[in-house]
Coordinates of C-alpha atoms in Angstrom, one line a residue:
Chain H
X1 CA 0.0 0.0 0.0
X2 CA 2.7 2.4 0.9
X3 CA 4.5 1.9 -2.3
X4 CA 1.4 2.7 -4.2
X5 CA 0.9 5.9 -2.4
X6 CA 4.4 7.0 -3.4
X7 CA 3.7 6.5 -7.1
X8 CA 4.6 9.7 -8.9
X9 CA 1.5 11.6 -9.8
X10 CA 2.4 11.8 -13.4
X11 CA 1.8 8.1 -13.9
X12 CA -1.7 8.3 -12.7
X13 CA -4.3 9.3 -15.2
X14 CA -6.3 12.1 -13.8
X15 CA -9.5 13.3 -15.3
X16 CA -11.3 16.4 -14.2
X17 CA -14.9 15.7 -13.3
X18 CA -16.7 12.4 -12.6
X19 CA -15.5 9.6 -14.9
X20 CA -18.3 8.5 -17.2
X21 CA -19.7 5.2 -16.1
X22 CA -20.8 4.6 -19.6
X23 CA -17.4 4.3 -21.2
X24 CA -17.4 0.5 -20.8
X25 CA -20.6 0.3 -22.9
X26 CA -19.7 2.6 -25.8
X27 CA -20.2 -0.1 -28.4
X28 CA -23.7 -1.0 -27.3
X29 CA -25.7 1.1 -29.8
X30 CA -29.3 0.3 -30.4
X31 CA -29.8 -1.2 -33.8
X32 CA -33.4 -0.7 -34.8
X33 CA -33.1 -3.1 -37.7
X34 CA -32.2 -5.9 -35.2
X35 CA -34.9 -4.8 -32.7
X36 CA -37.7 -4.5 -35.2
X37 CA -36.9 -7.1 -37.9
X38 CA -36.5 -10.7 -36.9
X39 CA -36.4 -12.2 -40.4
X40 CA -34.6 -9.9 -42.8
X41 CA -35.2 -11.9 -45.9
X42 CA -39.0 -11.9 -45.5
X43 CA -39.5 -8.4 -44.1
X44 CA -40.5 -5.5 -46.3
X45 CA -41.2 -1.9 -45.5
X46 CA -44.4 -0.6 -47.1
X47 CA -45.7 3.0 -47.1
X48 CA -49.3 3.6 -46.4
X49 CA -51.5 6.2 -48.2
X50 CA -55.0 6.8 -46.9
X51 CA -56.9 7.0 -43.6
X52 CA -59.0 3.8 -43.4
X53 CA -56.9 2.2 -40.6
X54 CA -56.8 5.1 -38.2
X55 CA -58.6 3.0 -35.5
X56 CA -55.5 0.7 -35.6
X57 CA -53.2 3.7 -35.3
X58 CA -52.0 3.6 -38.9
X59 CA -52.0 7.0 -40.4
X60 CA -51.5 8.4 -43.9
X61 CA -47.8 8.4 -44.8
X62 CA -46.8 5.8 -42.1
X63 CA -44.4 3.0 -42.9
X64 CA -45.4 -0.5 -42.0
X65 CA -42.9 -3.2 -41.2
X66 CA -44.4 -6.3 -42.8
X67 CA -43.1 -9.8 -42.3
X68 CA -44.2 -12.4 -44.9
X69 CA -42.9 -15.4 -42.9
X70 CA -45.5 -15.0 -40.1
X71 CA -48.9 -16.7 -40.1
X72 CA -52.1 -14.8 -39.4
X73 CA -53.7 -15.0 -36.0
X74 CA -56.7 -13.6 -34.4
X75 CA -56.5 -9.7 -34.4
X76 CA -53.5 -9.6 -36.7
X77 CA -53.1 -6.6 -38.9
X78 CA -52.2 -7.8 -42.4
X79 CA -51.4 -6.7 -45.8
X80 CA -53.6 -8.7 -48.2
X81 CA -54.0 -9.2 -51.9
X82 CA -57.7 -8.6 -52.1
X83 CA -58.9 -9.1 -55.7
X84 CA -55.7 -7.9 -57.2
X85 CA -55.3 -4.9 -54.9
X86 CA -52.9 -4.7 -51.9
X87 CA -54.9 -3.6 -48.8
X88 CA -54.2 -3.3 -45.1
X89 CA -56.8 -4.9 -42.9
X90 CA -57.5 -6.1 -39.4
X91 CA -58.1 -9.9 -39.2
X92 CA -60.5 -11.7 -36.9
X93 CA -60.7 -15.4 -36.3
X94 CA -64.2 -17.0 -35.9
X95 CA -64.8 -20.8 -35.8
X96 CA -61.5 -21.6 -37.4
X97 CA -61.9 -19.2 -40.3
X98 CA -60.2 -15.9 -40.7
X99 CA -62.1 -12.8 -41.7
X100 CA -60.9 -9.4 -42.8
X101 CA -62.8 -6.4 -41.4
X102 CA -63.8 -3.9 -44.0
X103 CA -65.2 -0.6 -42.7
X104 CA -67.8 1.1 -44.8
X105 CA -69.0 4.2 -43.1
X106 CA -70.2 3.1 -39.7
X107 CA -70.8 -0.5 -40.8
X108 CA -68.2 -3.2 -40.4
X109 CA -68.3 -6.0 -43.0
X110 CA -66.6 -9.4 -42.4
X111 CA -65.1 -11.0 -45.5
X112 CA -63.8 -14.5 -45.2
X113 CA -60.2 -15.1 -46.4
X114 CA -60.4 -18.0 -48.8
X115 CA -59.2 -18.7 -52.3
X116 CA -62.6 -18.4 -53.9
X117 CA -62.8 -15.0 -52.5
X118 CA -59.5 -14.0 -54.1
X119 CA -58.2 -12.9 -50.7
X120 CA -54.6 -13.9 -50.0
X121 CA -52.4 -12.9 -47.1
X122 CA -49.4 -11.0 -48.3
X123 CA -47.7 -10.4 -45.0
X124 CA -48.2 -9.6 -41.3
X125 CA -47.7 -6.0 -40.0
X126 CA -45.4 -6.2 -37.0
X127 CA -44.7 -2.5 -36.4
X128 CA -45.8 0.9 -37.6
X129 CA -43.3 3.8 -38.1
X130 CA -45.2 7.0 -37.5
X131 CA -43.5 10.4 -37.8
X132 CA -44.8 12.7 -35.1
X133 CA -45.5 16.0 -36.8
X134 CA -44.8 19.3 -35.1
Chain W
X1 CA -15.7 -52.7 -45.7
X2 CA -14.0 -50.5 -43.2
X3 CA -13.2 -47.0 -44.2
X4 CA -9.5 -46.6 -44.8
X5 CA -8.9 -43.7 -42.5
X6 CA -11.4 -44.4 -39.8
X7 CA -13.6 -41.8 -38.2
X8 CA -10.9 -39.1 -38.1
X9 CA -11.4 -38.3 -41.8
X10 CA -12.5 -34.7 -42.2
X11 CA -16.1 -34.3 -43.5
X12 CA -14.9 -32.3 -46.6
X13 CA -12.6 -35.2 -47.6
X14 CA -15.4 -37.7 -47.4
X15 CA -17.6 -35.6 -49.5
X16 CA -15.0 -35.2 -52.2
X17 CA -14.3 -38.9 -52.4
X18 CA -17.9 -39.9 -52.2
X19 CA -18.8 -38.6 -55.7
X20 CA -21.5 -41.2 -56.3
X21 CA -23.6 -39.6 -53.6
X22 CA -23.3 -36.1 -54.9
X23 CA -26.6 -34.2 -55.2
X24 CA -26.7 -30.9 -56.9
X25 CA -29.8 -28.7 -57.0
X26 CA -30.4 -25.8 -59.4
X27 CA -32.8 -23.2 -58.1
X28 CA -34.1 -20.9 -60.8
X29 CA -36.6 -18.0 -60.2
X30 CA -39.5 -18.2 -62.6
X31 CA -39.7 -15.1 -64.9
X32 CA -37.7 -13.4 -62.2
X33 CA -38.1 -9.7 -63.2
X34 CA -41.8 -10.2 -63.9
X35 CA -42.3 -11.9 -60.6
X36 CA -40.6 -8.9 -58.8
X37 CA -43.0 -6.5 -60.5
X38 CA -46.0 -8.6 -59.6
X39 CA -45.0 -8.8 -56.0
X40 CA -46.2 -5.2 -55.3
X41 CA -48.8 -5.1 -58.1
X42 CA -50.9 -8.2 -57.9
X43 CA -53.3 -6.7 -60.4
X44 CA -51.0 -8.0 -63.2
X45 CA -50.8 -11.5 -61.7
X46 CA -52.7 -13.2 -64.5
X47 CA -52.0 -10.8 -67.4
X48 CA -49.2 -11.1 -69.9
X49 CA -46.3 -9.1 -68.6
X50 CA -42.9 -8.2 -70.1
X51 CA -39.8 -6.4 -68.7
X52 CA -37.6 -4.4 -71.1
X53 CA -33.8 -4.1 -71.0
X54 CA -32.0 -0.8 -70.2
X55 CA -33.5 2.1 -72.1
X56 CA -36.6 0.0 -73.1
X57 CA -34.7 -1.7 -75.8
X58 CA -35.5 -5.4 -75.8
X59 CA -37.7 -7.9 -73.9
X60 CA -35.7 -9.5 -71.2
X61 CA -38.3 -11.2 -69.0
X62 CA -41.7 -12.6 -69.9
X63 CA -44.5 -14.0 -67.9
X64 CA -45.9 -17.4 -69.0
X65 CA -48.9 -15.6 -70.5
X66 CA -46.6 -13.4 -72.6
X67 CA -44.6 -16.4 -73.8
X68 CA -47.9 -18.1 -74.9
X69 CA -48.9 -15.2 -77.2
X70 CA -45.6 -15.5 -79.0
X71 CA -43.4 -12.8 -77.5
X72 CA -39.8 -14.0 -77.9
X73 CA -36.9 -13.5 -75.5
X74 CA -34.6 -10.7 -76.6
X75 CA -36.9 -9.2 -79.2
X76 CA -36.7 -5.5 -79.7
X77 CA -39.6 -3.7 -78.1
X78 CA -40.7 -2.0 -81.2
X79 CA -41.2 -5.3 -82.9
X80 CA -43.7 -6.6 -80.3
X81 CA -45.6 -3.3 -79.9
X82 CA -48.6 -4.6 -81.9
X83 CA -48.8 -7.8 -79.8
X84 CA -48.6 -5.6 -76.7
X85 CA -51.6 -3.6 -77.9
X86 CA -53.6 -6.5 -79.1
X87 CA -53.3 -8.6 -75.9
X88 CA -53.1 -5.8 -73.3
X89 CA -49.5 -6.8 -72.3
X90 CA -48.2 -5.0 -69.3
X91 CA -44.8 -3.4 -70.1
X92 CA -42.2 -2.5 -67.4
X93 CA -38.8 -0.9 -67.7
X94 CA -36.1 -2.8 -65.9
X95 CA -35.8 -1.7 -62.2
X96 CA -32.5 -3.3 -61.1
X97 CA -32.6 -1.7 -57.7
X98 CA -35.7 -3.7 -56.9
X99 CA -34.6 -6.9 -58.6
X100 CA -31.2 -6.8 -56.8
X101 CA -32.9 -6.5 -53.4
X102 CA -35.3 -9.3 -54.1
X103 CA -32.5 -11.5 -55.4
X104 CA -30.5 -10.9 -52.2
X105 CA -33.5 -12.1 -50.2
X106 CA -34.0 -15.2 -52.2
X107 CA -30.3 -16.1 -52.0
X108 CA -30.2 -15.5 -48.3
X109 CA -33.1 -17.9 -47.7
X110 CA -31.3 -20.5 -49.8
X111 CA -28.2 -20.0 -47.8
X112 CA -30.0 -20.3 -44.5
X113 CA -31.2 -23.8 -45.5
X114 CA -28.2 -24.9 -47.5
X115 CA -24.9 -23.2 -46.7
X116 CA -23.2 -24.7 -49.7
X117 CA -24.4 -22.4 -52.4
X118 CA -23.1 -21.0 -55.6
X119 CA -24.9 -17.9 -56.8
X120 CA -24.8 -18.4 -60.5
X121 CA -26.7 -15.3 -61.6
X122 CA -29.3 -12.8 -60.3
X123 CA -32.0 -15.4 -60.4
X124 CA -30.2 -18.8 -60.3
X125 CA -28.2 -20.7 -57.7
X126 CA -26.7 -24.2 -57.4
X127 CA -27.0 -25.9 -54.0
X128 CA -25.0 -28.9 -52.8
X129 CA -27.6 -31.2 -51.3
X130 CA -25.2 -34.2 -50.8
X131 CA -26.0 -34.3 -47.1
X132 CA -29.7 -34.7 -47.7
X133 CA -30.8 -38.4 -47.8
X134 CA -31.8 -39.7 -51.2
X135 CA -35.4 -40.4 -50.2
X136 CA -35.7 -37.0 -48.5
X137 CA -34.7 -34.9 -51.5
X138 CA -38.2 -34.4 -52.8
X139 CA -39.5 -33.4 -49.4
X140 CA -36.5 -31.0 -48.9
X141 CA -36.9 -29.2 -52.2
X142 CA -40.6 -28.9 -52.1
X143 CA -40.5 -27.3 -48.6
X144 CA -37.6 -25.0 -49.8
X145 CA -39.7 -23.9 -52.7
X146 CA -42.7 -23.2 -50.5
X147 CA -40.6 -21.2 -48.0
X148 CA -39.1 -19.1 -50.7
X149 CA -42.5 -18.4 -52.2
X150 CA -44.0 -17.5 -48.8
X151 CA -41.1 -15.4 -47.5
X152 CA -40.0 -13.5 -50.6
X153 CA -43.1 -13.9 -52.9
X154 CA -41.0 -15.3 -55.7
X155 CA -41.9 -18.6 -57.3
X156 CA -38.9 -20.8 -58.1
X157 CA -38.3 -24.1 -59.9
X158 CA -35.9 -26.6 -58.5
X159 CA -34.2 -29.5 -60.3
X160 CA -31.9 -32.0 -58.6
X161 CA -29.4 -34.5 -60.1
X162 CA -25.9 -35.9 -59.5
X163 CA -24.3 -33.3 -61.8
X164 CA -24.8 -29.6 -62.5
X165 CA -25.5 -30.2 -66.2
X166 CA -28.2 -32.8 -65.3
X167 CA -29.6 -30.5 -62.6
X168 CA -30.1 -27.9 -65.3
X169 CA -32.0 -30.5 -67.4
X170 CA -34.1 -31.4 -64.3
X171 CA -34.8 -27.7 -63.8
X172 CA -36.2 -27.4 -67.3
X173 CA -38.6 -30.2 -66.5
X174 CA -39.5 -28.7 -63.1
X175 CA -40.5 -25.5 -64.9
X176 CA -43.1 -27.5 -66.8
X177 CA -44.5 -29.2 -63.7
X178 CA -47.1 -27.5 -61.6
X179 CA -45.3 -28.4 -58.4
X180 CA -42.1 -26.7 -59.7
X181 CA -39.7 -29.4 -58.7
X182 CA -38.0 -32.4 -60.4
X183 CA -35.4 -34.8 -59.0
X184 CA -33.4 -37.4 -60.9
X185 CA -31.9 -38.8 -57.7
X186 CA -34.1 -41.8 -57.2
X187 CA -34.8 -42.3 -60.9
X188 CA -33.2 -45.1 -62.9
X189 CA -31.1 -44.5 -66.0
X190 CA -33.8 -45.6 -68.4
X191 CA -36.3 -43.0 -67.2
X192 CA -33.6 -40.3 -67.3
X193 CA -32.7 -41.4 -70.8
X194 CA -36.3 -40.9 -71.9
X195 CA -36.0 -37.3 -70.9
X196 CA -32.6 -36.9 -72.5
X197 CA -33.9 -38.3 -75.8
X198 CA -36.4 -35.4 -76.0
X199 CA -34.0 -32.7 -74.8
X200 CA -32.6 -30.6 -77.7
X201 CA -28.8 -30.3 -77.9
X202 CA -28.8 -26.5 -77.9
X203 CA -30.7 -26.3 -74.6
X204 CA -28.0 -28.2 -72.7
X205 CA -26.0 -26.1 -70.2
X206 CA -22.6 -25.1 -71.7
X207 CA -23.5 -26.0 -75.3
X208 CA -23.2 -22.8 -77.3
X209 CA -24.7 -22.0 -80.7
X210 CA -21.5 -22.7 -82.6
X211 CA -20.9 -26.1 -81.0
X212 CA -24.5 -27.2 -81.2
X213 CA -24.2 -26.6 -85.0
X214 CA -21.2 -28.9 -85.1
X215 CA -23.0 -31.6 -83.1
X216 CA -26.1 -31.4 -85.4
X217 CA -23.9 -31.7 -88.5
X218 CA -22.6 -34.9 -86.9
X219 CA -26.0 -36.3 -86.2
X220 CA -26.0 -35.4 -82.5
X221 CA -29.4 -33.8 -81.9
X222 CA -30.4 -34.6 -78.4
X223 CA -28.8 -34.8 -74.9
X224 CA -29.1 -38.5 -75.3
X225 CA -27.1 -38.5 -78.5
X226 CA -24.4 -36.5 -76.9
X227 CA -24.3 -38.7 -73.8
X228 CA -23.6 -41.7 -76.1
X229 CA -21.1 -39.9 -78.3
X230 CA -17.7 -41.5 -78.4
X231 CA -15.0 -40.1 -76.1
X232 CA -12.4 -40.0 -78.8
X233 CA -14.7 -38.0 -81.2
X234 CA -15.6 -35.5 -78.5
X235 CA -11.9 -35.1 -77.5
X236 CA -10.9 -34.5 -81.1
X237 CA -13.7 -32.1 -82.0
X238 CA -14.4 -30.1 -78.9
X239 CA -12.6 -28.6 -76.0
X240 CA -12.3 -29.7 -72.4
X241 CA -15.7 -28.1 -71.6
X242 CA -17.3 -30.3 -74.3
X243 CA -15.9 -33.4 -72.7
X244 CA -17.0 -32.3 -69.2
X245 CA -20.5 -31.8 -70.5
X246 CA -20.6 -35.3 -71.9
X247 CA -19.3 -36.8 -68.6
X248 CA -21.8 -34.8 -66.6
X249 CA -24.6 -36.2 -68.8
X250 CA -23.3 -39.6 -67.8
X251 CA -23.9 -38.8 -64.1
X252 CA -20.2 -38.1 -63.5
X253 CA -19.7 -34.8 -61.7
X254 CA -16.9 -32.8 -63.4
X255 CA -18.0 -29.2 -62.8
X256 CA -17.6 -28.5 -59.1
X257 CA -19.8 -26.2 -57.1
X258 CA -18.0 -23.0 -56.3
X259 CA -19.3 -21.6 -53.0
X260 CA -16.4 -19.2 -52.5
X261 CA -18.1 -16.4 -54.3
X262 CA -16.2 -16.8 -57.6
X263 CA -12.9 -15.5 -58.8
X264 CA -12.3 -11.7 -58.9
X265 CA -13.5 -10.2 -62.1
X266 CA -11.0 -9.5 -64.9
X267 CA -13.1 -6.9 -66.8
X268 CA -15.5 -4.2 -65.8
X269 CA -17.8 -2.7 -68.4
X270 CA -20.1 0.2 -67.9
X271 CA -22.3 1.3 -70.9
X272 CA -25.7 2.7 -71.4
X273 CA -27.9 3.4 -74.3
X274 CA -29.0 7.1 -74.6
X275 CA -32.6 8.1 -73.9
X276 CA -32.3 10.5 -76.9
X277 CA -29.9 10.1 -79.8
X278 CA -26.8 12.1 -79.3
X279 CA -24.9 14.0 -82.0
X280 CA -22.5 16.4 -80.3
X281 CA -19.1 15.8 -78.7
X282 CA -19.8 17.3 -75.3
X283 CA -22.8 15.2 -74.5
X284 CA -21.0 12.1 -75.6
X285 CA -18.0 13.2 -73.4
X286 CA -20.3 13.7 -70.4
X287 CA -21.6 10.2 -70.7
X288 CA -18.2 8.6 -71.3
X289 CA -16.8 10.4 -68.2
X290 CA -19.7 9.4 -66.1
X291 CA -19.3 5.7 -67.1
X292 CA -15.6 5.9 -66.5
X293 CA -16.2 7.2 -63.0
X294 CA -18.7 4.5 -62.2
X295 CA -16.3 1.8 -63.4
X296 CA -13.5 3.3 -61.4
X297 CA -15.7 3.3 -58.3
X298 CA -16.5 -0.3 -58.9
X299 CA -12.9 -1.5 -59.2
X300 CA -11.9 0.6 -56.2
X301 CA -14.6 -1.1 -54.2
X302 CA -13.1 -4.5 -55.2
X303 CA -9.6 -3.3 -54.4
X304 CA -8.5 -3.6 -58.0
X305 CA -6.5 -1.5 -60.5
X306 CA -6.9 -1.3 -64.3
X307 CA -4.2 -1.7 -66.9
X308 CA -6.2 -1.2 -70.2
X309 CA -9.1 1.1 -71.0
X310 CA -11.4 0.7 -74.0
X311 CA -14.0 3.2 -74.9
X312 CA -16.7 2.7 -77.6
X313 CA -19.4 4.7 -79.3
X314 CA -22.0 3.6 -81.8
X315 CA -25.3 4.5 -83.4
X316 CA -28.3 2.2 -83.6
X317 CA -28.0 -1.0 -85.7
X318 CA -31.8 -0.8 -86.2
X319 CA -31.8 2.8 -87.6
X320 CA -32.9 2.6 -91.2
X321 CA -32.0 6.2 -92.0
X322 CA -28.2 5.9 -91.5
X323 CA -25.4 3.5 -91.9
X324 CA -24.2 1.5 -88.9
X325 CA -21.3 3.3 -87.3
X326 CA -19.2 1.8 -84.4
X327 CA -15.8 2.8 -83.2
X328 CA -13.7 2.0 -80.3
X329 CA -10.2 2.6 -78.9
X330 CA -8.1 0.7 -76.5
X331 CA -5.4 2.4 -74.4
X332 CA -2.8 0.6 -72.5
X333 CA -1.7 2.5 -69.4
X334 CA 1.9 2.7 -68.4
X335 CA 1.0 1.9 -64.8
X336 CA -2.1 0.1 -63.4
X337 CA -4.2 2.6 -61.6
X338 CA -7.6 3.2 -60.0
X339 CA -7.4 7.0 -60.1
X340 CA -10.7 8.4 -61.4
X341 CA -9.1 11.7 -62.6
X342 CA -6.3 10.0 -64.6
X343 CA -8.7 7.5 -66.1
X344 CA -11.1 10.3 -67.1
X345 CA -8.4 12.1 -68.9
X346 CA -7.4 9.0 -70.8
X347 CA -11.0 8.4 -71.8
X348 CA -11.6 11.9 -73.0
X349 CA -8.4 11.9 -75.0
X350 CA -9.5 8.6 -76.7
X351 CA -12.9 10.0 -77.4
X352 CA -11.4 13.0 -79.1
X353 CA -9.5 10.6 -81.4
X354 CA -12.4 8.5 -82.5
X355 CA -15.3 10.9 -82.5
X356 CA -16.7 12.1 -85.8
X357 CA -19.5 14.5 -86.4
X358 CA -22.5 13.0 -88.1
X359 CA -23.8 9.7 -86.7
X360 CA -26.7 9.9 -84.2
X361 CA -25.0 8.1 -81.4
X362 CA -27.2 5.6 -79.4
X363 CA -24.7 4.0 -77.1
X364 CA -21.4 4.7 -75.4
X365 CA -19.4 2.7 -73.0
X366 CA -16.2 2.2 -71.1
X367 CA -14.5 -1.2 -70.6
X368 CA -11.7 -1.6 -68.0
X369 CA -9.6 -4.8 -68.7
X370 CA -6.6 -6.4 -67.2
X371 CA -7.9 -5.8 -63.7
X372 CA -5.6 -6.8 -60.9
X373 CA -5.8 -7.0 -57.2
X374 CA -4.2 -4.0 -55.5
X375 CA -2.5 -6.3 -53.1
X376 CA -0.3 -7.9 -55.7
X377 CA 0.4 -4.9 -57.7
X378 CA 4.0 -4.3 -58.8
X379 CA 4.7 -0.9 -57.4
X380 CA 6.5 1.7 -59.4
X381 CA 9.2 3.4 -57.3
X382 CA 9.0 6.8 -59.1
X383 CA 5.3 7.6 -58.8
X384 CA 4.9 6.5 -55.3
X385 CA 4.3 9.9 -53.8
X386 CA 1.8 10.9 -56.4
X387 CA 0.0 7.7 -55.9
X388 CA -0.5 8.1 -52.2
X389 CA -2.0 11.5 -52.8
X390 CA -4.4 10.2 -55.3
X391 CA -5.3 7.3 -53.1
X392 CA -6.4 9.6 -50.4
X393 CA -8.4 11.7 -52.8
X394 CA -10.2 8.6 -54.2
X395 CA -11.0 7.4 -50.7
X396 CA -12.5 10.7 -49.8
X397 CA -14.6 10.7 -53.0
X398 CA -15.9 7.2 -52.5
X399 CA -16.7 7.9 -48.8
X400 CA -18.6 11.0 -49.6
X401 CA -20.5 9.4 -52.5
X402 CA -21.4 6.4 -50.3
X403 CA -22.8 8.6 -47.6
X404 CA -24.6 11.2 -49.7
X405 CA -25.5 9.2 -52.8
X406 CA -23.8 8.4 -56.0
X407 CA -22.1 11.3 -57.9
X408 CA -22.3 13.8 -55.1
X409 CA -18.7 14.4 -55.7
X410 CA -17.6 14.0 -59.3
X411 CA -15.4 15.6 -61.9
X412 CA -16.8 18.6 -63.7
X413 CA -16.7 16.8 -67.1
X414 CA -19.8 14.8 -66.3
X415 CA -21.8 17.9 -66.9
X416 CA -25.0 18.9 -65.2
X417 CA -27.6 18.5 -67.9
X418 CA -27.6 14.7 -68.3
X419 CA -30.3 14.7 -70.9
X420 CA -28.6 11.6 -72.4
X421 CA -29.6 9.6 -69.4
X422 CA -31.6 6.4 -69.7
X423 CA -35.1 6.2 -70.9
X424 CA -37.2 4.3 -68.4
X425 CA -40.7 5.2 -69.5
X426 CA -42.4 2.2 -67.8
X427 CA -40.6 1.9 -64.5
X428 CA -42.5 0.8 -61.4
X429 CA -40.2 3.2 -59.5
X430 CA -40.2 0.9 -56.5
X431 CA -37.1 0.2 -54.5
X432 CA -37.5 -2.1 -51.5
X433 CA -34.0 -1.2 -50.2
X434 CA -34.5 2.6 -50.3
X435 CA -36.7 4.5 -47.8
X436 CA -37.5 7.1 -50.4
X437 CA -39.0 4.7 -52.9
X438 CA -40.8 2.1 -50.8
X439 CA -43.8 0.4 -52.3
X440 CA -47.1 2.1 -51.3
X441 CA -50.4 0.6 -50.4
X442 CA -53.5 2.7 -50.8
X443 CA -55.9 2.2 -48.0
X444 CA -58.5 4.9 -48.7

């Protein structure tokens, strides 16, 4: 102990102020790609135009993170190919069948997702990127 | 029989020795560019669709519906315009940003399920399936096909055989099957021969137009004929590749799968057709300089230097109003370099030499040849200092362009007007790898 105390001051690194406890963790940056995308090959970003999904917190101009490798579940929000048109809809499961909910005015229509209906799931929406406007 | 070296034998060695058990798959995306366009526009799923080459020149991808109405591969667009009108064919300009990103996705899925992969082109890959059991091959490839379709939206065909050449044949058959797969692995020789008897010689992988003519003149018309040609005749009349092809048709694997990513390239060509015909020197110069810079950036990215530069200019071979005109010039550099500024000077000097006033130029390009890795370059003692200076400048240019987009920093000769740039009248303008050009879904 005594020897240490006699160490010339010049050999000790002295920093003014409290040393940052974060220096050990400098490399740990958040990587949003890794956090938000679990399957890179099957995940696409798709921009939305229109207001029909506001009740699901999807607004005009938002960007959806869509993973094609996932399967639909009850209450999924999905991108679907509905009669040749890509659409974004909420899905409900009733009696082992899946239905998309289409809002027309105040009325909600349930359309079954089957081949005869030309409804095909394109991908499952996992996150919504929404820019908060000032 | 006991294995000679016991259990200590490394896996890779066993695989090399055990050729009889080799299983090669060829995965090929169906009408790849068309499938990419359909992914974000399902309205065209059942319509005839074609994708055109750079500058809307020729048909380079066709949907099955477009093939059925008689549109041929490589046909100039103007020749099929009447068919397009008559059958409501959907026409797209090529969108390589999109196709490149989708291709990367397909290849990464393949790699995930089979690490031994050779990416053969933007839409084809060979897989080494030797570790899959014979009776599980069909199951493996049909699941692989389903996963690729679900994850990436791209339909593929998969053919499996003991050699690459036969895997290509199997893939041709897979394309015709609704399930999209075909394996020769558990089939006996007779049933493969039935297929080969109907397989035209010119469709065999590695058989070019010239050599297929030679074969036909010698009464070799099908893959089966070639398989049974005599070794001595093949040796005498073709090259080593010809012999390899014959062996491969006989189930003997001669062309190894290259999963290393391939040898470094020896040439780099950048050329574009003009959107509007070009007559004046300055516009031509702008385009040559721009191509030269792009090529220089490419080789710097690959840590290469260039020893010879060729530039070429030509008018349209289809123009009926003027004679075909095409000129080129090759310059051998005293020292291999990757210096954009030096290379630009060389290109402009060459252009000054070959340019003549008159032709309505339709295409210009730059070819770098004799590319060498920077690491084994023989350094010239005298120009060392100058080199280091230029190295730093090039690094700075590439870094800036990488961060702020291509051609942010460039030499003034590229000009600012750019009205020679490509015509892409039918582009879907979607780029799944760029935040600015994401596909849009309308949910009104």
